[in-house]
Structure formats: structure tokens, C-alpha cells
């Protein structure tokens, strides 16, 4: 299984961009990078996913390096409500992994006033 | 569009009992997956259902089971409850089983075993 490495914790000032890195050096060509976040006592919230190209939606941008070995999730203007644990997940495309997301420990992002 | 709904939100049981948790997926979603979250083990995959068939199963004992109905709603059952089964149980739904289709989670059922 492709594994991901994320920093344990990060701080960000309110109103500034939050850039969350993720390393996935063993990723294969057909495996997607997904980002979720989890605010205390809630279920994980889907943020964004991508394969090769950079992606943007109303919540965030996902930048994937050309060699696909790392990615960065960007929250353009962080607010206090963005304080959460952020999970970077590589979705392994095999028949034994249907419906399965493998969560690591994630990055705890603390947005400060 | 309504999100994934899980009932009940909180449940207290005693050792040896059994419990059934319910999950209603987002309208139109046909795949449902279940996860267990504990402070020690984090989020772990339990099983996935699609078209009323279990397609994948995680590394959990046979006391954990599930099913899916024709309307895509799903239930999971845990029999002979143990203290270690205390956890947040999360359900996630997606349109189908493709790896390009994101799963959307409910807020879970918090199960406490006394």
C-alpha cells in the first residue's frame, strides 16, 4: 500500500494561507491523492482529490508535484473553523481495496487569531 | 442535498449485549463503507457494501457484521460486545465503487460499553 507522511502539527494565522504538505513517494500511476479533515466529534469531511493535475474547488486547492511523490493542500484564507486534523490519503486502486480508505495520523492544523 | 445520516448518535450498552447501528447514505449513492475510530487505533475500515453485497472486509472478528438493503441503506451489527468495542462508528457513502469517487461521511454513532 502506498503510504503517506505528514507533519504531526502545524500552526497558521487566521486569514493567511495554510499549506499542508504530504509525501507519498511510493504512489503508483493510477492511485489518487485524497484529502479529508476531521473536526472534533464529527465525521471526516471530504475536501478534494486528484490524480496528476492540480485541482481547485470551493474549499481548497491541491498541488501535486510532477513526479507525484508529494502534494500540498492549500486553504487560501484560513479561519478559526479550519482548525482540524487533516488527512492525506493515497487511494490504492486494487480489488482488495474497494471502498477502503487508509487513514494515517494526519496533521493537526491550529489556526490562531 | 441531505448528507449521510447515522442513528442513533449515542448508545450505551453492557458487555455481552449486541447492537445494531443504522446508516442512510446520500440519495443516489449506492456504496456504503463502515469504519471504527478509537483513540488508540485511529480510523480503521470495517467493510464495504454495494448493491446489497459485501465487497470488501477489514481485519475485524466475525462479531462485526453488516448488510445493505435494496434502497442502499445499511446496518452494522456487533454481537457479544466487549469493552474494547467502545468507539465512534462511522459510515461513508459514495456514488459507486470507483477509486475516483469520494466517500462522504456521517457524524457517526458513539458506542460506549460498560
PDB file of C-alpha atoms in Angstrom:
ATOM      1  CA  UNK A   1       0.000   0.000   0.000  1.00  0.00           C
ATOM      2  CA  UNK A   2       1.198   3.494  -0.770  1.00  0.00           C
ATOM      3  CA  UNK A   3       1.916   5.289   2.471  1.00  0.00           C
ATOM      4  CA  UNK A   4       1.814   8.960   3.284  1.00  0.00           C
ATOM      5  CA  UNK A   5       3.935  11.095   5.573  1.00  0.00           C
ATOM      6  CA  UNK A   6       2.545  14.272   7.088  1.00  0.00           C
ATOM      7  CA  UNK A   7       3.823  16.620   9.795  1.00  0.00           C
ATOM      8  CA  UNK A   8       2.176  15.948  13.128  1.00  0.00           C
ATOM      9  CA  UNK A   9       1.075  19.514  13.676  1.00  0.00           C
ATOM     10  CA  UNK A  10       1.112  22.967  12.111  1.00  0.00           C
ATOM     11  CA  UNK A  11       0.020  26.457  13.057  1.00  0.00           C
ATOM     12  CA  UNK A  12      -1.426  29.106  10.780  1.00  0.00           C
ATOM     13  CA  UNK A  13      -2.507  32.690  11.373  1.00  0.00           C
ATOM     14  CA  UNK A  14      -6.140  33.478  10.696  1.00  0.00           C
ATOM     15  CA  UNK A  15      -6.606  34.997   7.250  1.00  0.00           C
ATOM     16  CA  UNK A  16      -3.343  33.608   5.900  1.00  0.00           C
ATOM     17  CA  UNK A  17      -2.960  30.673   3.553  1.00  0.00           C
ATOM     18  CA  UNK A  18      -2.460  27.287   5.170  1.00  0.00           C
ATOM     19  CA  UNK A  19      -0.155  24.972   3.202  1.00  0.00           C
ATOM     20  CA  UNK A  20      -0.273  21.371   4.346  1.00  0.00           C
ATOM     21  CA  UNK A  21       2.374  19.063   2.846  1.00  0.00           C
ATOM     22  CA  UNK A  22       2.160  15.336   2.236  1.00  0.00           C
ATOM     23  CA  UNK A  23       4.788  12.897   0.983  1.00  0.00           C
ATOM     24  CA  UNK A  24       3.719   9.783  -0.910  1.00  0.00           C
ATOM     25  CA  UNK A  25       6.901   8.634  -2.607  1.00  0.00           C
ATOM     26  CA  UNK A  26       5.654   5.087  -3.351  1.00  0.00           C
ATOM     27  CA  UNK A  27       2.490   6.172  -5.141  1.00  0.00           C
ATOM     28  CA  UNK A  28       1.600   4.298  -8.317  1.00  0.00           C
ATOM     29  CA  UNK A  29       0.400   5.801 -11.553  1.00  0.00           C
ATOM     30  CA  UNK A  30      -3.301   5.058 -11.111  1.00  0.00           C
ATOM     31  CA  UNK A  31      -3.612   5.989  -7.445  1.00  0.00           C
ATOM     32  CA  UNK A  32      -5.474   9.082  -6.355  1.00  0.00           C
ATOM     33  CA  UNK A  33      -4.482  11.503  -3.601  1.00  0.00           C
ATOM     34  CA  UNK A  34      -7.376  12.381  -1.304  1.00  0.00           C
ATOM     35  CA  UNK A  35      -7.618  14.939   1.453  1.00  0.00           C
ATOM     36  CA  UNK A  36     -10.085  14.808   4.319  1.00  0.00           C
ATOM     37  CA  UNK A  37     -10.341  16.744   7.539  1.00  0.00           C
ATOM     38  CA  UNK A  38     -11.948  15.924  10.845  1.00  0.00           C
ATOM     39  CA  UNK A  39     -13.171  18.439  13.335  1.00  0.00           C
ATOM     40  CA  UNK A  40     -13.545  17.125  16.860  1.00  0.00           C
ATOM     41  CA  UNK A  41     -16.596  14.899  17.383  1.00  0.00           C
ATOM     42  CA  UNK A  42     -17.588  14.995  13.717  1.00  0.00           C
ATOM     43  CA  UNK A  43     -17.060  12.573  10.862  1.00  0.00           C
ATOM     44  CA  UNK A  44     -14.256  13.171   8.356  1.00  0.00           C
ATOM     45  CA  UNK A  45     -15.140  15.758   5.734  1.00  0.00           C
ATOM     46  CA  UNK A  46     -14.075  15.261   2.129  1.00  0.00           C
ATOM     47  CA  UNK A  47     -12.027  18.205   0.839  1.00  0.00           C
ATOM     48  CA  UNK A  48     -10.524  17.409  -2.536  1.00  0.00           C
ATOM     49  CA  UNK A  49      -8.787  14.709  -4.567  1.00  0.00           C
ATOM     50  CA  UNK A  50      -6.580  14.469  -7.650  1.00  0.00           C
ATOM     51  CA  UNK A  51      -4.535  12.156  -9.832  1.00  0.00           C
ATOM     52  CA  UNK A  52      -1.927  14.171 -11.705  1.00  0.00           C
ATOM     53  CA  UNK A  53      -3.159  17.677 -12.302  1.00  0.00           C
ATOM     54  CA  UNK A  54      -3.647  20.432  -9.783  1.00  0.00           C
ATOM     55  CA  UNK A  55      -7.217  20.706  -8.574  1.00  0.00           C
ATOM     56  CA  UNK A  56      -9.253  23.516  -7.048  1.00  0.00           C
ATOM     57  CA  UNK A  57     -12.712  23.656  -5.530  1.00  0.00           C
ATOM     58  CA  UNK A  58     -14.591  25.973  -3.226  1.00  0.00           C
ATOM     59  CA  UNK A  59     -12.765  24.682  -0.182  1.00  0.00           C
ATOM     60  CA  UNK A  60      -9.149  24.287  -1.217  1.00  0.00           C
ATOM     61  CA  UNK A  61      -6.505  23.735  -3.866  1.00  0.00           C
ATOM     62  CA  UNK A  62      -4.451  20.601  -4.332  1.00  0.00           C
ATOM     63  CA  UNK A  63      -0.995  20.878  -5.839  1.00  0.00           C
ATOM     64  CA  UNK A  64       0.607  17.582  -6.937  1.00  0.00           C
ATOM     65  CA  UNK A  65       4.260  17.577  -7.964  1.00  0.00           C
ATOM     66  CA  UNK A  66       5.122  16.414 -11.443  1.00  0.00           C
ATOM     67  CA  UNK A  67       6.675  13.181 -10.179  1.00  0.00           C
ATOM     68  CA  UNK A  68       3.565  12.692  -7.995  1.00  0.00           C
ATOM     69  CA  UNK A  69       5.695  11.895  -4.947  1.00  0.00           C
ATOM     70  CA  UNK A  70       4.296  14.727  -2.881  1.00  0.00           C
ATOM     71  CA  UNK A  71       1.375  17.102  -2.709  1.00  0.00           C
ATOM     72  CA  UNK A  72       0.258  20.230  -0.877  1.00  0.00           C
ATOM     73  CA  UNK A  73      -3.216  21.137   0.271  1.00  0.00           C
ATOM     74  CA  UNK A  74      -3.788  24.880   0.286  1.00  0.00           C
ATOM     75  CA  UNK A  75      -6.522  26.586   2.285  1.00  0.00           C
ATOM     76  CA  UNK A  76      -6.317  30.105   0.790  1.00  0.00           C
ATOM     77  CA  UNK A  77      -7.678  32.127   3.713  1.00  0.00           C
ATOM     78  CA  UNK A  78      -7.695  30.073   6.893  1.00  0.00           C
ATOM     79  CA  UNK A  79     -10.346  30.764   9.524  1.00  0.00           C
ATOM     80  CA  UNK A  80     -10.673  29.510  13.079  1.00  0.00           C
ATOM     81  CA  UNK A  81     -13.200  26.968  11.808  1.00  0.00           C
ATOM     82  CA  UNK A  82     -10.470  25.343   9.728  1.00  0.00           C
ATOM     83  CA  UNK A  83      -8.808  24.073  12.916  1.00  0.00           C
ATOM     84  CA  UNK A  84      -8.944  20.287  12.459  1.00  0.00           C
ATOM     85  CA  UNK A  85      -6.958  17.131  11.770  1.00  0.00           C
ATOM     86  CA  UNK A  86      -6.145  16.900   8.069  1.00  0.00           C
ATOM     87  CA  UNK A  87      -5.606  13.503   6.476  1.00  0.00           C
ATOM     88  CA  UNK A  88      -3.743  12.900   3.241  1.00  0.00           C
ATOM     89  CA  UNK A  89      -4.703   9.507   1.787  1.00  0.00           C
ATOM     90  CA  UNK A  90      -3.468   7.635  -1.237  1.00  0.00           C
ATOM     91  CA  UNK A  91      -6.281   5.514  -2.541  1.00  0.00           C
ATOM     92  CA  UNK A  92      -4.793   2.232  -3.665  1.00  0.00           C
ATOM     93  CA  UNK A  93      -6.540   1.022  -6.807  1.00  0.00           C
ATOM     94  CA  UNK A  94      -6.806  -2.717  -6.315  1.00  0.00           C
ATOM     95  CA  UNK A  95      -9.685  -5.151  -5.928  1.00  0.00           C
ATOM     96  CA  UNK A  96      -8.770  -5.720  -2.284  1.00  0.00           C
ATOM     97  CA  UNK A  97      -9.118  -2.035  -1.531  1.00  0.00           C
ATOM     98  CA  UNK A  98     -12.549  -1.202  -2.879  1.00  0.00           C
ATOM     99  CA  UNK A  99     -14.410   1.129  -0.541  1.00  0.00           C
ATOM    100  CA  UNK A 100     -11.404   1.351   1.729  1.00  0.00           C
ATOM    101  CA  UNK A 101      -9.591   4.478   2.820  1.00  0.00           C
ATOM    102  CA  UNK A 102      -6.450   4.001   4.891  1.00  0.00           C
ATOM    103  CA  UNK A 103      -6.152   6.835   7.387  1.00  0.00           C
ATOM    104  CA  UNK A 104      -2.839   7.764   8.965  1.00  0.00           C
ATOM    105  CA  UNK A 105      -2.355  10.055  11.933  1.00  0.00           C
ATOM    106  CA  UNK A 106      -2.838  13.230   9.910  1.00  0.00           C
ATOM    107  CA  UNK A 107      -1.739  16.803  10.580  1.00  0.00           C
ATOM    108  CA  UNK A 108      -3.364  18.790  13.349  1.00  0.00           C
ATOM    109  CA  UNK A 109      -3.789  22.309  11.988  1.00  0.00           C
ATOM    110  CA  UNK A 110      -4.293  25.005  14.580  1.00  0.00           C
ATOM    111  CA  UNK A 111      -5.499  28.327  13.171  1.00  0.00           C
ATOM    112  CA  UNK A 112      -4.694  31.152  15.559  1.00  0.00           C
ATOM    113  CA  UNK A 113      -6.281  34.619  15.788  1.00  0.00           C
TER     114      UNK A 113
ATOM    115  CA  UNK B   1     -28.951  17.534  -0.544  1.00  0.00           C
ATOM    116  CA  UNK B   2     -29.064  15.697   2.765  1.00  0.00           C
ATOM    117  CA  UNK B   3     -25.821  14.140   3.947  1.00  0.00           C
ATOM    118  CA  UNK B   4     -25.152  10.723   5.384  1.00  0.00           C
ATOM    119  CA  UNK B   5     -27.386  10.071   8.382  1.00  0.00           C
ATOM    120  CA  UNK B   6     -26.400   7.745  11.169  1.00  0.00           C
ATOM    121  CA  UNK B   7     -28.634   6.657  14.012  1.00  0.00           C
ATOM    122  CA  UNK B   8     -28.505   6.651  16.905  1.00  0.00           C
ATOM    123  CA  UNK B   9     -25.847   9.284  17.670  1.00  0.00           C
ATOM    124  CA  UNK B  10     -25.047   7.844  21.085  1.00  0.00           C
ATOM    125  CA  UNK B  11     -25.515   4.406  22.538  1.00  0.00           C
ATOM    126  CA  UNK B  12     -24.608   2.792  25.848  1.00  0.00           C
ATOM    127  CA  UNK B  13     -24.501  -0.977  26.154  1.00  0.00           C
ATOM    128  CA  UNK B  14     -23.072  -3.543  28.549  1.00  0.00           C
ATOM    129  CA  UNK B  15     -20.659  -6.356  27.854  1.00  0.00           C
ATOM    130  CA  UNK B  16     -22.200  -9.364  26.167  1.00  0.00           C
ATOM    131  CA  UNK B  17     -25.065  -7.464  24.566  1.00  0.00           C
ATOM    132  CA  UNK B  18     -25.439  -6.879  20.862  1.00  0.00           C
ATOM    133  CA  UNK B  19     -26.066  -3.658  18.986  1.00  0.00           C
ATOM    134  CA  UNK B  20     -27.324  -2.570  15.565  1.00  0.00           C
ATOM    135  CA  UNK B  21     -26.308   0.734  14.014  1.00  0.00           C
ATOM    136  CA  UNK B  22     -28.025   2.306  11.043  1.00  0.00           C
ATOM    137  CA  UNK B  23     -26.782   4.370   8.118  1.00  0.00           C
ATOM    138  CA  UNK B  24     -28.757   6.190   5.414  1.00  0.00           C
ATOM    139  CA  UNK B  25     -26.496   7.200   2.529  1.00  0.00           C
ATOM    140  CA  UNK B  26     -26.735  10.323   0.427  1.00  0.00           C
ATOM    141  CA  UNK B  27     -29.567   9.990  -2.079  1.00  0.00           C
ATOM    142  CA  UNK B  28     -28.324   8.215  -5.207  1.00  0.00           C
ATOM    143  CA  UNK B  29     -25.248   6.767  -3.529  1.00  0.00           C
ATOM    144  CA  UNK B  30     -25.024   3.003  -3.794  1.00  0.00           C
ATOM    145  CA  UNK B  31     -21.818   2.195  -1.954  1.00  0.00           C
ATOM    146  CA  UNK B  32     -21.604   2.244   1.829  1.00  0.00           C
ATOM    147  CA  UNK B  33     -18.475   1.692   3.906  1.00  0.00           C
ATOM    148  CA  UNK B  34     -18.124   1.414   7.670  1.00  0.00           C
ATOM    149  CA  UNK B  35     -15.208   2.472   9.858  1.00  0.00           C
ATOM    150  CA  UNK B  36     -14.316   2.254  13.518  1.00  0.00           C
ATOM    151  CA  UNK B  37     -12.449   5.106  15.195  1.00  0.00           C
ATOM    152  CA  UNK B  38     -10.696   4.755  18.538  1.00  0.00           C
ATOM    153  CA  UNK B  39      -8.033   6.938  20.184  1.00  0.00           C
ATOM    154  CA  UNK B  40      -5.501   4.115  20.063  1.00  0.00           C
ATOM    155  CA  UNK B  41      -6.054   2.688  16.579  1.00  0.00           C
ATOM    156  CA  UNK B  42      -7.393   5.688  14.703  1.00  0.00           C
ATOM    157  CA  UNK B  43      -9.789   5.155  11.802  1.00  0.00           C
ATOM    158  CA  UNK B  44      -9.990   1.569  10.630  1.00  0.00           C
ATOM    159  CA  UNK B  45     -12.007   0.111   7.766  1.00  0.00           C
ATOM    160  CA  UNK B  46     -14.649  -2.444   8.690  1.00  0.00           C
ATOM    161  CA  UNK B  47     -16.447  -3.354   5.446  1.00  0.00           C
ATOM    162  CA  UNK B  48     -17.979  -2.068   2.247  1.00  0.00           C
ATOM    163  CA  UNK B  49     -21.322  -2.854   0.645  1.00  0.00           C
ATOM    164  CA  UNK B  50     -22.510  -2.234  -2.884  1.00  0.00           C
ATOM    165  CA  UNK B  51     -25.764  -3.457  -4.395  1.00  0.00           C
ATOM    166  CA  UNK B  52     -26.564  -5.402  -1.223  1.00  0.00           C
ATOM    167  CA  UNK B  53     -23.298  -7.359  -1.471  1.00  0.00           C
ATOM    168  CA  UNK B  54     -20.286  -7.136   0.771  1.00  0.00           C
ATOM    169  CA  UNK B  55     -17.371  -6.323  -1.496  1.00  0.00           C
ATOM    170  CA  UNK B  56     -14.575  -5.843   0.966  1.00  0.00           C
ATOM    171  CA  UNK B  57     -13.898  -6.545   4.625  1.00  0.00           C
ATOM    172  CA  UNK B  58     -11.332  -5.242   7.069  1.00  0.00           C
ATOM    173  CA  UNK B  59      -9.466  -7.157   9.739  1.00  0.00           C
ATOM    174  CA  UNK B  60     -12.173  -7.425  12.377  1.00  0.00           C
ATOM    175  CA  UNK B  61     -13.621 -10.505  14.115  1.00  0.00           C
ATOM    176  CA  UNK B  62     -16.791 -12.168  12.918  1.00  0.00           C
ATOM    177  CA  UNK B  63     -18.740 -10.466  15.717  1.00  0.00           C
ATOM    178  CA  UNK B  64     -18.842  -7.472  13.393  1.00  0.00           C
ATOM    179  CA  UNK B  65     -21.274  -7.883  10.532  1.00  0.00           C
ATOM    180  CA  UNK B  66     -23.330  -5.751   8.238  1.00  0.00           C
ATOM    181  CA  UNK B  67     -25.856  -5.716   5.498  1.00  0.00           C
ATOM    182  CA  UNK B  68     -27.248  -3.403   2.866  1.00  0.00           C
ATOM    183  CA  UNK B  69     -30.831  -3.096   1.742  1.00  0.00           C
ATOM    184  CA  UNK B  70     -32.232  -2.543  -1.737  1.00  0.00           C
ATOM    185  CA  UNK B  71     -32.605   1.193  -1.043  1.00  0.00           C
ATOM    186  CA  UNK B  72     -28.846   1.317  -0.207  1.00  0.00           C
ATOM    187  CA  UNK B  73     -29.431   1.884   3.498  1.00  0.00           C
ATOM    188  CA  UNK B  74     -27.059  -0.144   5.617  1.00  0.00           C
ATOM    189  CA  UNK B  75     -26.847  -1.575   9.080  1.00  0.00           C
ATOM    190  CA  UNK B  76     -23.953  -2.966  11.046  1.00  0.00           C
ATOM    191  CA  UNK B  77     -24.269  -5.334  13.949  1.00  0.00           C
ATOM    192  CA  UNK B  78     -21.845  -6.129  16.731  1.00  0.00           C
ATOM    193  CA  UNK B  79     -22.602  -9.168  18.849  1.00  0.00           C
ATOM    194  CA  UNK B  80     -21.231 -10.179  22.246  1.00  0.00           C
ATOM    195  CA  UNK B  81     -19.968  -6.691  22.947  1.00  0.00           C
ATOM    196  CA  UNK B  82     -16.580  -6.225  24.594  1.00  0.00           C
ATOM    197  CA  UNK B  83     -15.166  -3.204  26.402  1.00  0.00           C
ATOM    198  CA  UNK B  84     -12.779  -2.680  23.501  1.00  0.00           C
ATOM    199  CA  UNK B  85     -15.683  -2.139  21.119  1.00  0.00           C
ATOM    200  CA  UNK B  86     -16.225   1.305  22.624  1.00  0.00           C
ATOM    201  CA  UNK B  87     -15.624   3.596  19.685  1.00  0.00           C
ATOM    202  CA  UNK B  88     -17.038   6.039  17.190  1.00  0.00           C
ATOM    203  CA  UNK B  89     -18.560   4.066  14.302  1.00  0.00           C
ATOM    204  CA  UNK B  90     -18.620   5.962  11.033  1.00  0.00           C
ATOM    205  CA  UNK B  91     -20.490   5.289   7.849  1.00  0.00           C
ATOM    206  CA  UNK B  92     -19.488   6.718   4.480  1.00  0.00           C
ATOM    207  CA  UNK B  93     -21.294   6.633   1.168  1.00  0.00           C
ATOM    208  CA  UNK B  94     -20.213   7.157  -2.428  1.00  0.00           C
ATOM    209  CA  UNK B  95     -21.886   7.032  -5.816  1.00  0.00           C
ATOM    210  CA  UNK B  96     -20.204   3.781  -6.711  1.00  0.00           C
ATOM    211  CA  UNK B  97     -17.071   1.801  -6.169  1.00  0.00           C
ATOM    212  CA  UNK B  98     -14.722   3.690  -8.451  1.00  0.00           C
ATOM    213  CA  UNK B  99     -11.491   4.941  -6.921  1.00  0.00           C
ATOM    214  CA  UNK B 100     -12.221   8.378  -8.354  1.00  0.00           C
ATOM    215  CA  UNK B 101     -15.429   8.672  -6.345  1.00  0.00           C
ATOM    216  CA  UNK B 102     -15.053  10.312  -2.940  1.00  0.00           C
ATOM    217  CA  UNK B 103     -16.656   8.895   0.165  1.00  0.00           C
ATOM    218  CA  UNK B 104     -18.782  11.196   2.271  1.00  0.00           C
ATOM    219  CA  UNK B 105     -19.013  10.506   5.977  1.00  0.00           C
ATOM    220  CA  UNK B 106     -21.747  10.833   8.532  1.00  0.00           C
ATOM    221  CA  UNK B 107     -21.062  12.103  12.045  1.00  0.00           C
ATOM    222  CA  UNK B 108     -21.059   8.613  13.479  1.00  0.00           C
ATOM    223  CA  UNK B 109     -22.558   6.666  16.331  1.00  0.00           C
ATOM    224  CA  UNK B 110     -20.629   6.835  19.575  1.00  0.00           C
ATOM    225  CA  UNK B 111     -20.880   3.468  21.278  1.00  0.00           C
ATOM    226  CA  UNK B 112     -19.896   3.105  24.911  1.00  0.00           C
ATOM    227  CA  UNK B 113     -19.620  -0.305  26.557  1.00  0.00           C
ATOM    228  CA  UNK B 114     -19.948  -0.522  30.331  1.00  0.00           C
TER     229      UNK B 114
END
